[in-house]
Coordinates of C-alpha atoms in Angstrom, one line a residue:
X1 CA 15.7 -56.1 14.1
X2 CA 11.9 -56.4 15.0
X3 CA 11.1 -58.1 18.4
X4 CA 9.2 -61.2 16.6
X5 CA 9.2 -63.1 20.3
X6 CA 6.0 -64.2 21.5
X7 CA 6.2 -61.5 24.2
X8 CA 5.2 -59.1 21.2
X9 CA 1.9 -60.8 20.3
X10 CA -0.9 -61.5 22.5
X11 CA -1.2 -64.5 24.8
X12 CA -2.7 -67.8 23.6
X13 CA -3.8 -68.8 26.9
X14 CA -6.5 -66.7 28.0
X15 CA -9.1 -68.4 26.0
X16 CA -12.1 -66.6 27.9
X17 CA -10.5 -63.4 26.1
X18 CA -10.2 -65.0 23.0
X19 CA -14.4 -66.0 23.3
X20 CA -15.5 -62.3 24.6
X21 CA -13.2 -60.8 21.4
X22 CA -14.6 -63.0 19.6
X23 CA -18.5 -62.8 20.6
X24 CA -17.6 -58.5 20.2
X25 CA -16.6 -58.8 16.5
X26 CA -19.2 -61.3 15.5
X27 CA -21.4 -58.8 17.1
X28 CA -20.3 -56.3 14.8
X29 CA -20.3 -58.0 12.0
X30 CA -16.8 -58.3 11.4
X31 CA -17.2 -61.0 9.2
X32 CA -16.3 -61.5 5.6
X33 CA -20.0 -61.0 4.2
X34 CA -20.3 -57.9 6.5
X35 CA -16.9 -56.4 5.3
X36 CA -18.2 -57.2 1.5
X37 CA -21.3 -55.4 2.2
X38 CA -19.5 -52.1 4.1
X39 CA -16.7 -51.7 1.8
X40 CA -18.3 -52.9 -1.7
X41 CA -16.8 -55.3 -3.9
X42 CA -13.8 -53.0 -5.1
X43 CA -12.6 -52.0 -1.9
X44 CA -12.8 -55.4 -0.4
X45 CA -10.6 -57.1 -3.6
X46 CA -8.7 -54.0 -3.4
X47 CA -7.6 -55.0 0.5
X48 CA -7.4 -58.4 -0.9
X49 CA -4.1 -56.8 -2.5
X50 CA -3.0 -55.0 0.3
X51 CA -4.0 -51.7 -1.1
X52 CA -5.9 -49.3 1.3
X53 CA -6.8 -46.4 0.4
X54 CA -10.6 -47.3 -0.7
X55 CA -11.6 -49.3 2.2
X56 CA -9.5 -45.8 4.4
X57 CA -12.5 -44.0 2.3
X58 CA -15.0 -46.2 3.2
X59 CA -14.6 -46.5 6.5
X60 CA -14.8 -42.7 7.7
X61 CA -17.6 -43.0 10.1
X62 CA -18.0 -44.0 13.3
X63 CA -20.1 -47.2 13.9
X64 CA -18.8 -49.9 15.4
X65 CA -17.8 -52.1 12.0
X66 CA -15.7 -49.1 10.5
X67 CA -14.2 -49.0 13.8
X68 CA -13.4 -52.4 13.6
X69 CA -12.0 -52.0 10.2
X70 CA -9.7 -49.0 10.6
X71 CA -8.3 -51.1 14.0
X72 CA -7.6 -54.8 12.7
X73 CA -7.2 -54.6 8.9
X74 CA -6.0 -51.0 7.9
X75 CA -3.5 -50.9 11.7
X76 CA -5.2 -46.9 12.6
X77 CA -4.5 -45.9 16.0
X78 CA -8.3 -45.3 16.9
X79 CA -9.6 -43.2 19.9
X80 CA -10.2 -45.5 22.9
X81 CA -13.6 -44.6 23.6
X82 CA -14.6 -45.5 20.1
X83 CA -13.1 -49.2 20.5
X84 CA -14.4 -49.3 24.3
X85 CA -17.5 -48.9 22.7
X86 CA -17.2 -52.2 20.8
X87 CA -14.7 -54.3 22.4
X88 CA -13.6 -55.4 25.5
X89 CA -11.0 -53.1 25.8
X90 CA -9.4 -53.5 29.0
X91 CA -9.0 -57.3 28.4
X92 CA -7.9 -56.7 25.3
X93 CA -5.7 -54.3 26.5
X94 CA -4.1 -56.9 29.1
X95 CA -3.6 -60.0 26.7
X96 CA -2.0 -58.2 24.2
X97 CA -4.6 -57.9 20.9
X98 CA -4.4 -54.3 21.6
X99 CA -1.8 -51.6 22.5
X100 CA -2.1 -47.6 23.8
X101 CA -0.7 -45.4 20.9
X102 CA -0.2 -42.3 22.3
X103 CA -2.8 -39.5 23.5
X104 CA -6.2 -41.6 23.7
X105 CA -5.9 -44.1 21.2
X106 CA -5.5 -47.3 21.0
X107 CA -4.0 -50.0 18.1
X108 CA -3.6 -53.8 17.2
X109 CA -0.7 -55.7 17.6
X110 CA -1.8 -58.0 15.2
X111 CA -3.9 -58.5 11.9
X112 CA -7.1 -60.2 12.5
X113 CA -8.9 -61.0 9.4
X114 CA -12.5 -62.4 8.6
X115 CA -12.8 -65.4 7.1
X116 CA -15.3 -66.9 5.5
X117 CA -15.1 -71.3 6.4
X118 CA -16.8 -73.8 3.8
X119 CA -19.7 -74.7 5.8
X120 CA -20.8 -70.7 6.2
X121 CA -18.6 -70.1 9.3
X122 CA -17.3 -67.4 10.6
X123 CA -13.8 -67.6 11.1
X124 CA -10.6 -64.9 12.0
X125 CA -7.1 -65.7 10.7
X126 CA -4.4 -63.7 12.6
X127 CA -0.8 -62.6 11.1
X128 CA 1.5 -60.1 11.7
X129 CA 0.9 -56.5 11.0
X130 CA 1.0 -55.6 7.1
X131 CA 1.0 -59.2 6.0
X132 CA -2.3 -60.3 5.9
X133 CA -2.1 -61.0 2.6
X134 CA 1.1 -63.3 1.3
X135 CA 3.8 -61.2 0.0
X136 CA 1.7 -58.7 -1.3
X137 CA 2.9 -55.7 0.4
X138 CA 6.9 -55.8 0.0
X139 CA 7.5 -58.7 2.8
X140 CA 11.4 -57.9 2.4
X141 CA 10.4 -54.0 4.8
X142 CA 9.5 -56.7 7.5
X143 CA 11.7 -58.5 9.7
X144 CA 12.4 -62.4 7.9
X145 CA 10.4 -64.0 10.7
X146 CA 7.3 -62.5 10.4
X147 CA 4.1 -64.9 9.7
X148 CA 1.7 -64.4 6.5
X149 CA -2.1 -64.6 6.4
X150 CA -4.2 -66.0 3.6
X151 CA -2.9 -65.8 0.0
X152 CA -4.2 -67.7 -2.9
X153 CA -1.7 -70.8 -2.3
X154 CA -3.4 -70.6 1.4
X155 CA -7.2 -71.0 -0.3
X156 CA -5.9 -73.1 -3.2
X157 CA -4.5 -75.9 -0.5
X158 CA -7.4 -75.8 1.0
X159 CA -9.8 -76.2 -1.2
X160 CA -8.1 -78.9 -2.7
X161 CA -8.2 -80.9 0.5
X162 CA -10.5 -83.9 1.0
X163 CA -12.5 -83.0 3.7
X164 CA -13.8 -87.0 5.2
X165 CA -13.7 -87.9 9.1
X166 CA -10.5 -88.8 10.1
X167 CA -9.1 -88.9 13.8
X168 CA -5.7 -87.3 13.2
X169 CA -4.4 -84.4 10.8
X170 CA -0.9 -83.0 10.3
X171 CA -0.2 -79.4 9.2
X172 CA 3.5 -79.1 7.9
X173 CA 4.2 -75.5 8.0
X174 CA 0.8 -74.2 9.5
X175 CA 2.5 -70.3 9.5
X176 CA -1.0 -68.5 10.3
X177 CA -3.2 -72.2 10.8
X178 CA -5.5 -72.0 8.3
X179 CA -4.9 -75.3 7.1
X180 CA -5.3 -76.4 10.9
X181 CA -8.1 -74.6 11.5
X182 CA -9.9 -76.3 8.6
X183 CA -8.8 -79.7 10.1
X184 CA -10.2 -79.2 12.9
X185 CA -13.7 -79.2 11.6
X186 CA -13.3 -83.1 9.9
X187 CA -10.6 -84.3 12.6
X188 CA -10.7 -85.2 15.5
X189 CA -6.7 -84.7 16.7
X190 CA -5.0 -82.0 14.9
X191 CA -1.1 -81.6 14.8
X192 CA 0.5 -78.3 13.3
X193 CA 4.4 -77.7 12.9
X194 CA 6.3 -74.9 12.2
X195 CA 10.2 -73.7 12.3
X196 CA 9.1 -70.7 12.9
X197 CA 7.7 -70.5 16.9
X198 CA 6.0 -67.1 16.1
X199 CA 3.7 -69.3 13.2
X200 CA 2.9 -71.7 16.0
X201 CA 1.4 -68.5 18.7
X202 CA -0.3 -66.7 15.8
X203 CA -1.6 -70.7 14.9
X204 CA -2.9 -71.3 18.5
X205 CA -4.5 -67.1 18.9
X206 CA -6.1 -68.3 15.1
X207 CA -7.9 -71.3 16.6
X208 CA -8.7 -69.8 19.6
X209 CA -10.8 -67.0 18.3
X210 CA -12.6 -68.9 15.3
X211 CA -13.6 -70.8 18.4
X212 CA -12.1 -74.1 17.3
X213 CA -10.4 -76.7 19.1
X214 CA -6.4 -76.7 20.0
X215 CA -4.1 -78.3 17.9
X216 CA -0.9 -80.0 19.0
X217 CA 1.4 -77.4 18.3
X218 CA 5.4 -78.7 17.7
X219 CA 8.1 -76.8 16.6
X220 CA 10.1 -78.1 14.2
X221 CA 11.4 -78.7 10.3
X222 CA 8.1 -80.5 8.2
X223 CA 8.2 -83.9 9.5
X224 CA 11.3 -83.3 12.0
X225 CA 8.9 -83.0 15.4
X226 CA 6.9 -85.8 14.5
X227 CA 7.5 -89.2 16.0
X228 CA 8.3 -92.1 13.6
X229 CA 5.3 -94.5 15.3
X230 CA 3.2 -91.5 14.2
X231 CA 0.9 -92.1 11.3
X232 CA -2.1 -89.8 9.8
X233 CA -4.8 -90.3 8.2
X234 CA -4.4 -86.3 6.4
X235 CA -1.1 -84.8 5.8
X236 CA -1.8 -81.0 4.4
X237 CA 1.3 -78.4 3.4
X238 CA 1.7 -75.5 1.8
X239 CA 5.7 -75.4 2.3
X240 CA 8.0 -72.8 1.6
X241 CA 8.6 -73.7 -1.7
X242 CA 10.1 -71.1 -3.3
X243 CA 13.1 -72.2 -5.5
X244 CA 15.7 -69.4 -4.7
X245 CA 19.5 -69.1 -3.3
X246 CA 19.8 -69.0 -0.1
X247 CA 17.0 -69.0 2.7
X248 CA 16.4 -65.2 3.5
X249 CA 12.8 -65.6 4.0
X250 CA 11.5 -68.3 6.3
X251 CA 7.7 -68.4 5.0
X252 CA 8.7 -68.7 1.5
X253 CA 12.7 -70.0 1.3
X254 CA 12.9 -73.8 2.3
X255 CA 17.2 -73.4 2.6
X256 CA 17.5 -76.7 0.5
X257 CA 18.9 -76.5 -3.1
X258 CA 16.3 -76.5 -5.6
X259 CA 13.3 -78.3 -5.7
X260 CA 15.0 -80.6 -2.8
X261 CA 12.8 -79.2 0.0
X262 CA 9.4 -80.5 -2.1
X263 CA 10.9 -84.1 -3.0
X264 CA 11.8 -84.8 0.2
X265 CA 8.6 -83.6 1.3
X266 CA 6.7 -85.8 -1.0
X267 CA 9.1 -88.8 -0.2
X268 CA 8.8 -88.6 3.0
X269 CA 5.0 -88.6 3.1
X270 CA 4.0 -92.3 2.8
X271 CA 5.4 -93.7 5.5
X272 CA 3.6 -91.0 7.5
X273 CA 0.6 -92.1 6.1
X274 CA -2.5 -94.7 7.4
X275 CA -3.3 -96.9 5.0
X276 CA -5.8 -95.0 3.0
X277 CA -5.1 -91.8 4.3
X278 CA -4.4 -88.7 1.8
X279 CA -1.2 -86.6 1.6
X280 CA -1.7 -82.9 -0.1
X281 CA 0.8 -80.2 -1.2
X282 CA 1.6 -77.1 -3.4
X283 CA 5.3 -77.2 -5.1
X284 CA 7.8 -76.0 -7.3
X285 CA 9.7 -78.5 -9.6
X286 CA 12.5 -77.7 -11.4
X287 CA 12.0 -77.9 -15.2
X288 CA 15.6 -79.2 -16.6
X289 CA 17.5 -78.9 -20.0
X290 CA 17.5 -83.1 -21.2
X291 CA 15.0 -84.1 -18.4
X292 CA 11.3 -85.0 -18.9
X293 CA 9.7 -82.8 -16.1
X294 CA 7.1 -85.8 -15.7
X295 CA 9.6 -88.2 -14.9
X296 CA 10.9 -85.8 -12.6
X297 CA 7.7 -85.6 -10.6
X298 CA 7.0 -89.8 -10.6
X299 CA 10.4 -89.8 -9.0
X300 CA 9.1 -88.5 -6.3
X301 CA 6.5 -90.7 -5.4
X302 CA 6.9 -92.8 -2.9
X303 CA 6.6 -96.7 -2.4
X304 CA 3.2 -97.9 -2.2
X305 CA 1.0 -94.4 -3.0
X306 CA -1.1 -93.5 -6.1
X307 CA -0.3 -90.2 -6.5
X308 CA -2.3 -87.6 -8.5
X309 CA -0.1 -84.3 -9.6
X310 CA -1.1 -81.4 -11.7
X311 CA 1.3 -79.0 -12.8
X312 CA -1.2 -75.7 -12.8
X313 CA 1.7 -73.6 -14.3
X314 CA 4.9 -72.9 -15.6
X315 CA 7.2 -69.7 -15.7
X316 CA 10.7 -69.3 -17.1
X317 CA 13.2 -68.3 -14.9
X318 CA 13.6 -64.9 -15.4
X319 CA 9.4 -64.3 -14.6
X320 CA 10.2 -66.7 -12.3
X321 CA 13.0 -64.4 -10.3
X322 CA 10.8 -61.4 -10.8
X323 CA 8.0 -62.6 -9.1
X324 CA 9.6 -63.8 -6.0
X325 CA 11.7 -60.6 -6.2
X326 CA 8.6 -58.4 -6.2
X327 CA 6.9 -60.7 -3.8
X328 CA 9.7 -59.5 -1.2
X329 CA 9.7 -55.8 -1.7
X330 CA 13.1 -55.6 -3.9
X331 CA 11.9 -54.1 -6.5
X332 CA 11.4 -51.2 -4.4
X333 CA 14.9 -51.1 -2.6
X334 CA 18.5 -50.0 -3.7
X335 CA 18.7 -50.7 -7.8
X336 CA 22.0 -52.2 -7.6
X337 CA 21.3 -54.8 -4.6
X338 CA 18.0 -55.8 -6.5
X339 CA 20.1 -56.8 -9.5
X340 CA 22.8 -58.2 -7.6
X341 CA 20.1 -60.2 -6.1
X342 CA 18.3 -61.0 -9.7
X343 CA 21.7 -62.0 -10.9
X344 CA 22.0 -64.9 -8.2
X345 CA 18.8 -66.4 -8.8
X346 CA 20.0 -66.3 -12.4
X347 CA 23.3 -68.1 -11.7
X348 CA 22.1 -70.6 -9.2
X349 CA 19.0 -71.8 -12.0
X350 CA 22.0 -71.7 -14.4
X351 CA 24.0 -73.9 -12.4
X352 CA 21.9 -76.1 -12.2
X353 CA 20.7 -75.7 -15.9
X354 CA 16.9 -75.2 -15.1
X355 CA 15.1 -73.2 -18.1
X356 CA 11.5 -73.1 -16.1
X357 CA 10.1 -73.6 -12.7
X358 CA 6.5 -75.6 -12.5
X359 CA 3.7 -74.7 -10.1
X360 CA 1.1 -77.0 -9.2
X361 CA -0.6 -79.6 -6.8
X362 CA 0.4 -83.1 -5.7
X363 CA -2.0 -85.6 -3.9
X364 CA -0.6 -89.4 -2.9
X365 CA -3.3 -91.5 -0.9
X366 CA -1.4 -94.5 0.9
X367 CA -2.4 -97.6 -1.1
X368 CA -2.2 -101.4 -0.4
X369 CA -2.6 -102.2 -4.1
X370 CA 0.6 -103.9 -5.6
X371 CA 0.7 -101.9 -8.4
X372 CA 0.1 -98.1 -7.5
X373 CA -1.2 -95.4 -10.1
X374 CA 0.3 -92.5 -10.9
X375 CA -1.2 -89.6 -12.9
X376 CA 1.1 -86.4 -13.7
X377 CA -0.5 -84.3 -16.1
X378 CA -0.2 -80.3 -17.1
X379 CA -3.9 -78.5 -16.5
X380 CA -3.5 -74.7 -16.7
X381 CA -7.5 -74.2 -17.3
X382 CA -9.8 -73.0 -14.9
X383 CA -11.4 -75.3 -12.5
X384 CA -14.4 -75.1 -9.8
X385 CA -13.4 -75.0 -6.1
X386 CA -13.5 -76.6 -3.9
X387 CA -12.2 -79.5 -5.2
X388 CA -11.3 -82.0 -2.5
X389 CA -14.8 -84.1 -3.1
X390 CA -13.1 -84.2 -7.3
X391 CA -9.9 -85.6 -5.8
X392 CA -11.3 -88.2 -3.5
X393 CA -13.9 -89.2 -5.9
X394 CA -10.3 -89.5 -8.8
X395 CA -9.0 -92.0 -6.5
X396 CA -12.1 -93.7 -5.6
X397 CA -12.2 -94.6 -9.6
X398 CA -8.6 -95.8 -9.7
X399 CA -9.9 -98.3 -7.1
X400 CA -12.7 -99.3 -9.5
X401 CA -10.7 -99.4 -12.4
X402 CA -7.8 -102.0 -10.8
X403 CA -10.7 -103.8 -9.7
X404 CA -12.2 -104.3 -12.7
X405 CA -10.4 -106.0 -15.7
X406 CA -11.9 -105.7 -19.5
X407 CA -14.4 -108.2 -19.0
X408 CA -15.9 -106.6 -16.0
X409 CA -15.9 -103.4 -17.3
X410 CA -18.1 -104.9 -20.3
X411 CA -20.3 -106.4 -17.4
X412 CA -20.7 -103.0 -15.7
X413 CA -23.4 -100.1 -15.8
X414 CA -22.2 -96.6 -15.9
X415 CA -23.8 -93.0 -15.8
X416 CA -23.0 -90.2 -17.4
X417 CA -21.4 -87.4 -14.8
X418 CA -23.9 -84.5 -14.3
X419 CA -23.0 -81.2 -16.3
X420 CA -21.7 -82.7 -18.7
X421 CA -22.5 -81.7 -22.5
X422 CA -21.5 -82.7 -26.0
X423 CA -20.1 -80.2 -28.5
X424 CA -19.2 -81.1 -32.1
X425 CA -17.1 -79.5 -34.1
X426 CA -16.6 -79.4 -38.0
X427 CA -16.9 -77.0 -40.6
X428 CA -20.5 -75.5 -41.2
X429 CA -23.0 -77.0 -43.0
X430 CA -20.6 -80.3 -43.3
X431 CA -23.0 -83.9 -42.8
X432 CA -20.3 -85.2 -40.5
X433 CA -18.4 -83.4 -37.7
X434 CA -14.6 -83.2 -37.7
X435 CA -14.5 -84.4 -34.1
X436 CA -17.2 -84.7 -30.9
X437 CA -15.5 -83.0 -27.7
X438 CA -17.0 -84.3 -24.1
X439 CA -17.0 -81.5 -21.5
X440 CA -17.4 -80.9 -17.9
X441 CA -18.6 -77.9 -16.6
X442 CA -18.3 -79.1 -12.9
X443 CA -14.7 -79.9 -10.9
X444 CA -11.7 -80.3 -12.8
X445 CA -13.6 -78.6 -16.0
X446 CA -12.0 -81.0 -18.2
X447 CA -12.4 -81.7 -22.0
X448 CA -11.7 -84.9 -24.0
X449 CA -12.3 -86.0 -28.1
X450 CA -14.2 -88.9 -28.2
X451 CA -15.0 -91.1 -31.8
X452 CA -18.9 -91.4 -32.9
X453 CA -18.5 -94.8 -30.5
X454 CA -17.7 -92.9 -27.4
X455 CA -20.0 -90.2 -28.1
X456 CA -22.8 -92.8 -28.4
X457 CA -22.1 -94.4 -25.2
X458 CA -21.4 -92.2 -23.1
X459 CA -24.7 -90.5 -24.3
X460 CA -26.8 -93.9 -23.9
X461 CA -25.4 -94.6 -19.9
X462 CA -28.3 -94.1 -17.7
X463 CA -27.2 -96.7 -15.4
X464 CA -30.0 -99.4 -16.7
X465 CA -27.8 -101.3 -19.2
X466 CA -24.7 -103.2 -19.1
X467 CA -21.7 -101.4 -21.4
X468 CA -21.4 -104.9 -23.4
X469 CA -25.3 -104.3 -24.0
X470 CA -24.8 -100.6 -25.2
X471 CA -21.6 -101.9 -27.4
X472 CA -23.5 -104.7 -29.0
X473 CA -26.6 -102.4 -29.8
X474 CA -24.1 -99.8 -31.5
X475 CA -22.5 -102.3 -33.5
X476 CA -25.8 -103.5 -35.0
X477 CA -26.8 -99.5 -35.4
X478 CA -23.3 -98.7 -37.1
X479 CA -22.9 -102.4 -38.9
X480 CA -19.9 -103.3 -37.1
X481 CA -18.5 -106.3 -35.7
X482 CA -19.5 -106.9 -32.2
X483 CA -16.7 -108.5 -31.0
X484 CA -14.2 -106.0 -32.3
X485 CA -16.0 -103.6 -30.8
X486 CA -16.1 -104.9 -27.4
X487 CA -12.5 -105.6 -27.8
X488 CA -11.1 -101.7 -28.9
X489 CA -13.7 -100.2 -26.7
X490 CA -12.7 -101.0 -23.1
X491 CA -9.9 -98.5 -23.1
X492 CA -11.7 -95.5 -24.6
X493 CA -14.1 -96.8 -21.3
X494 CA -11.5 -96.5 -19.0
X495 CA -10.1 -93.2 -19.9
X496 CA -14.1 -91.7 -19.4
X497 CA -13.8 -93.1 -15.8
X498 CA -10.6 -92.2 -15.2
X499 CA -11.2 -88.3 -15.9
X500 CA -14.7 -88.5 -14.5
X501 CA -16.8 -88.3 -17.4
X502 CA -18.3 -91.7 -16.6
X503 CA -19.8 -92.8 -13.3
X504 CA -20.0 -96.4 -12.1
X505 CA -23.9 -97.2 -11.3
X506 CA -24.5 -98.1 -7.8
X507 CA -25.7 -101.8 -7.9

């Protein structure tokens, strides 16, 4: 078995060598706009996927970003003189980033990767050797300890995250601390667990040489090293949530049956929670034969949250088995151990009489309304990112909306959400269209039908008049009765706020 000990990666308390690595590979541009610009866009998303060979072509010569390259991201022994020329080598030698290998040369222990933050920065995510990206290069050829770098559930997380001031963040799971090392830019205490204690060195090296603050590192289950007087005001996780049998992989198998690991997750949340304070995950939920998988998902939800959950996707279980099967290498191994291996995923899904596994994001914020909202909904269509300014400003309208009964409503001003545009739709050359579609071309990207009423007001709020106004105006335009108009309308209202196609006018 591979020595995944701490002794095998380099310290995490010599920060001074941390801040001279650091200053030498910003120096170089060793960042993810000057990788972009060496390699060229199809070598970079090629590395993105773990495949080599065109950035091993595009890195042939000797200045010091190539260097730089062939060291940290494609693990070359390269001649000491050539890294001495960039880095502090000695240093780097002594704490451990580096190692002699053989003859002259010199090689990483580690993967350092550049990363590009939200705010322009410059940042370095460190994992294990040939795992910088999750999964993609046949996990299962490592030892089951080993710690991931970014993948797409990595970015999705966090740029789904509301990003407010807050003075204290948990990180459930940090493996490589990207989620903690975005934290640490919006909160002022930071707290990152892991079972793993290799995910909590290659956490604190992470920080350290993106030049952010320490985190409270704890090692433990999820919330199992927190204390039970602890609250935050941001709970962040991208667990292992892979629905499989057995837990052979700790950064993807939980070791609970089923979806248990993610509904206990999401249970335990809200009493973790400030009042206020946001709770965001990726899952898997079991789809099952005679079960509504919404109902399944509003079970979770614990007392005294609104919780907002989007299912992004939904395999059955046979892609479902593949995927994760491929994700870990089998497909590559023995034949007959790869179906053996197929064939229990199969049995333990038909045990348990699951027909489909759903992907997706869950949000609760800690409420102290008596009557919490919560929204499940299936949206497999592209979206912008980032979206944590979409999710806090979805939760900001439930408040409105609780607050503000029919009559208020009618009382109310709204504005119509930038980017968004009408489109009818009917058969060509016909007077009338067969229905008007509102859509958004910014966040969530959603669409929604609307009657000739909706369409009318949502085009008419500018913010200057009431909705009542707007109503009564349409009813003398379309010879309606007023009054049943203000009384059918409110809801069709509601629904426009709701999904952010209306914005409440600042008073």
């Amino acid at each position: 078995m591979t020595d995944t000990g701490p002794a095998s990666l380099p310290a995490a308390d010599r920060p001074d060598t941390a801040a001279r690595l650091r200053d030498a590979l910003l120096a170089a541009s060793f960042t993810a706009d000057g990788l972009l610009d060496l390699l060229g866009a199809p070598a970079y998303a090629a590395l993105a996927r773990s495949e080599t060979v065109p950035a091993l072509r595009a890195t042939r010569g000797d200045t010091p970003l190539e260097t730089l390259v062939r060291l940290f991201l494609l693990q070359q022994p390269v001649p000491h003189a050539r890294v001495a020329a960039v880095l502090p080598v000695r240093e780097a030698l002594e704490a451990g980033w580096l190692r002699r290998a053989g003859g002259d040369e010199v090689a990483a222990t580690v993967d350092v990767r550049p990363y590009g933050g939200p705010g322009g920065e410059d940042w370095f995510i460190v994992s294990d050797l040939g795992c910088a990206v999750g999964g993609a290069g046949g996990i299962g050829q490592h030892d089951e300890g080993v710690v991931l770098g970014v993948g797409g559930a990595s970015t999705t997380l966090a740029g789904i995250t509301v990003r407010t001031p807050v003075a204290s963040a948990l990180d459930l799971g940090t493996g490589s601390g990207i989620q903690a090392l975005h934290a640490a830019q919006h909160a002022t205490r930071v707290t990152a667990t892991d079972l793993n204690p290799r995910a909590l060195h290659i956490t604190a090296l992470t920080l350290a040489l993106s030049g952010a603050p320490a985190a409270d590192l704890r090692e433990g289950s999820l919330f199992e090293p927190v204390r039970e007087d602890e609250r935050y005001d941001l709970i962040v996780s991208n667990p292992p949530f892979v629905i499989s049998p057995g837990a052979r992989l700790t950064y993807r198998d939980g070791g609970m049956g089923g979806d248990d690991l993610c509904r206990s997750l999401v249970r335990q949340a809200g009493e973790r929670l400030t009042e206020g304070g946001f709770a965001q995950f990726l899952a898997n939920w079991q789809h099952v034969a005679g079960e509504d998988w919404q109902d399944r998902l509003r079970s979770w939800v614990p007392r005294g949250c609104d919780a907002w959950i989007v299912q992004r996707e939904v395999q059955d279980v046979t892609q479902y088995a593949e995927l994760w099967l491929r994700d870990a290498g089998d497909h590559r191994g023995d034949p007959a151990e790869y179906q053996a291996r197929y064939d229990a995923w199969l049995d333990e899904f038909e045990a348990r009489k699951v027909r489909a596994v759903g992907f997706g994001w869950i949000t609760l914020r800690r409420t102290g309304s008596a009557e919490p909202v919560v929204t499940v909904e299936e949206w497999p269509h592209p979206v912008e990112q980032p979206l944590g300014e979409t999710v806090r400003a979805h939760f900001d309208r439930l408040d409105y909306l609780r607050a503000h009964d029919d009559a208020a409503l009618l009382d109310s001003r709204f504005k119509l959400a930038p980017e968004v545009v009408q489109e009818q739709v009917g058969l060509p050359g016909a007077e009338d269209p067969e229905h008007v579609v509102l859509r958004q071309h910014r966040g969530m990207r959603r669409a929604t039908k609307v009657d000739t009423v909706g369409a009318g007001f949502a085009g008419v709020c500018d913010g200057t008049l009431s909705a009542g106004r707007i109503l009564d105006a349409i009813a003398q335009l379309v010879g309606e009765d007023a009054v049943l108009l203000r009384d059918r309308t409110p809801a069709q209202i509601r629904l426009l706020v709701e999904q952010g196609f209306l914005e409440p006018a600042a008073d």
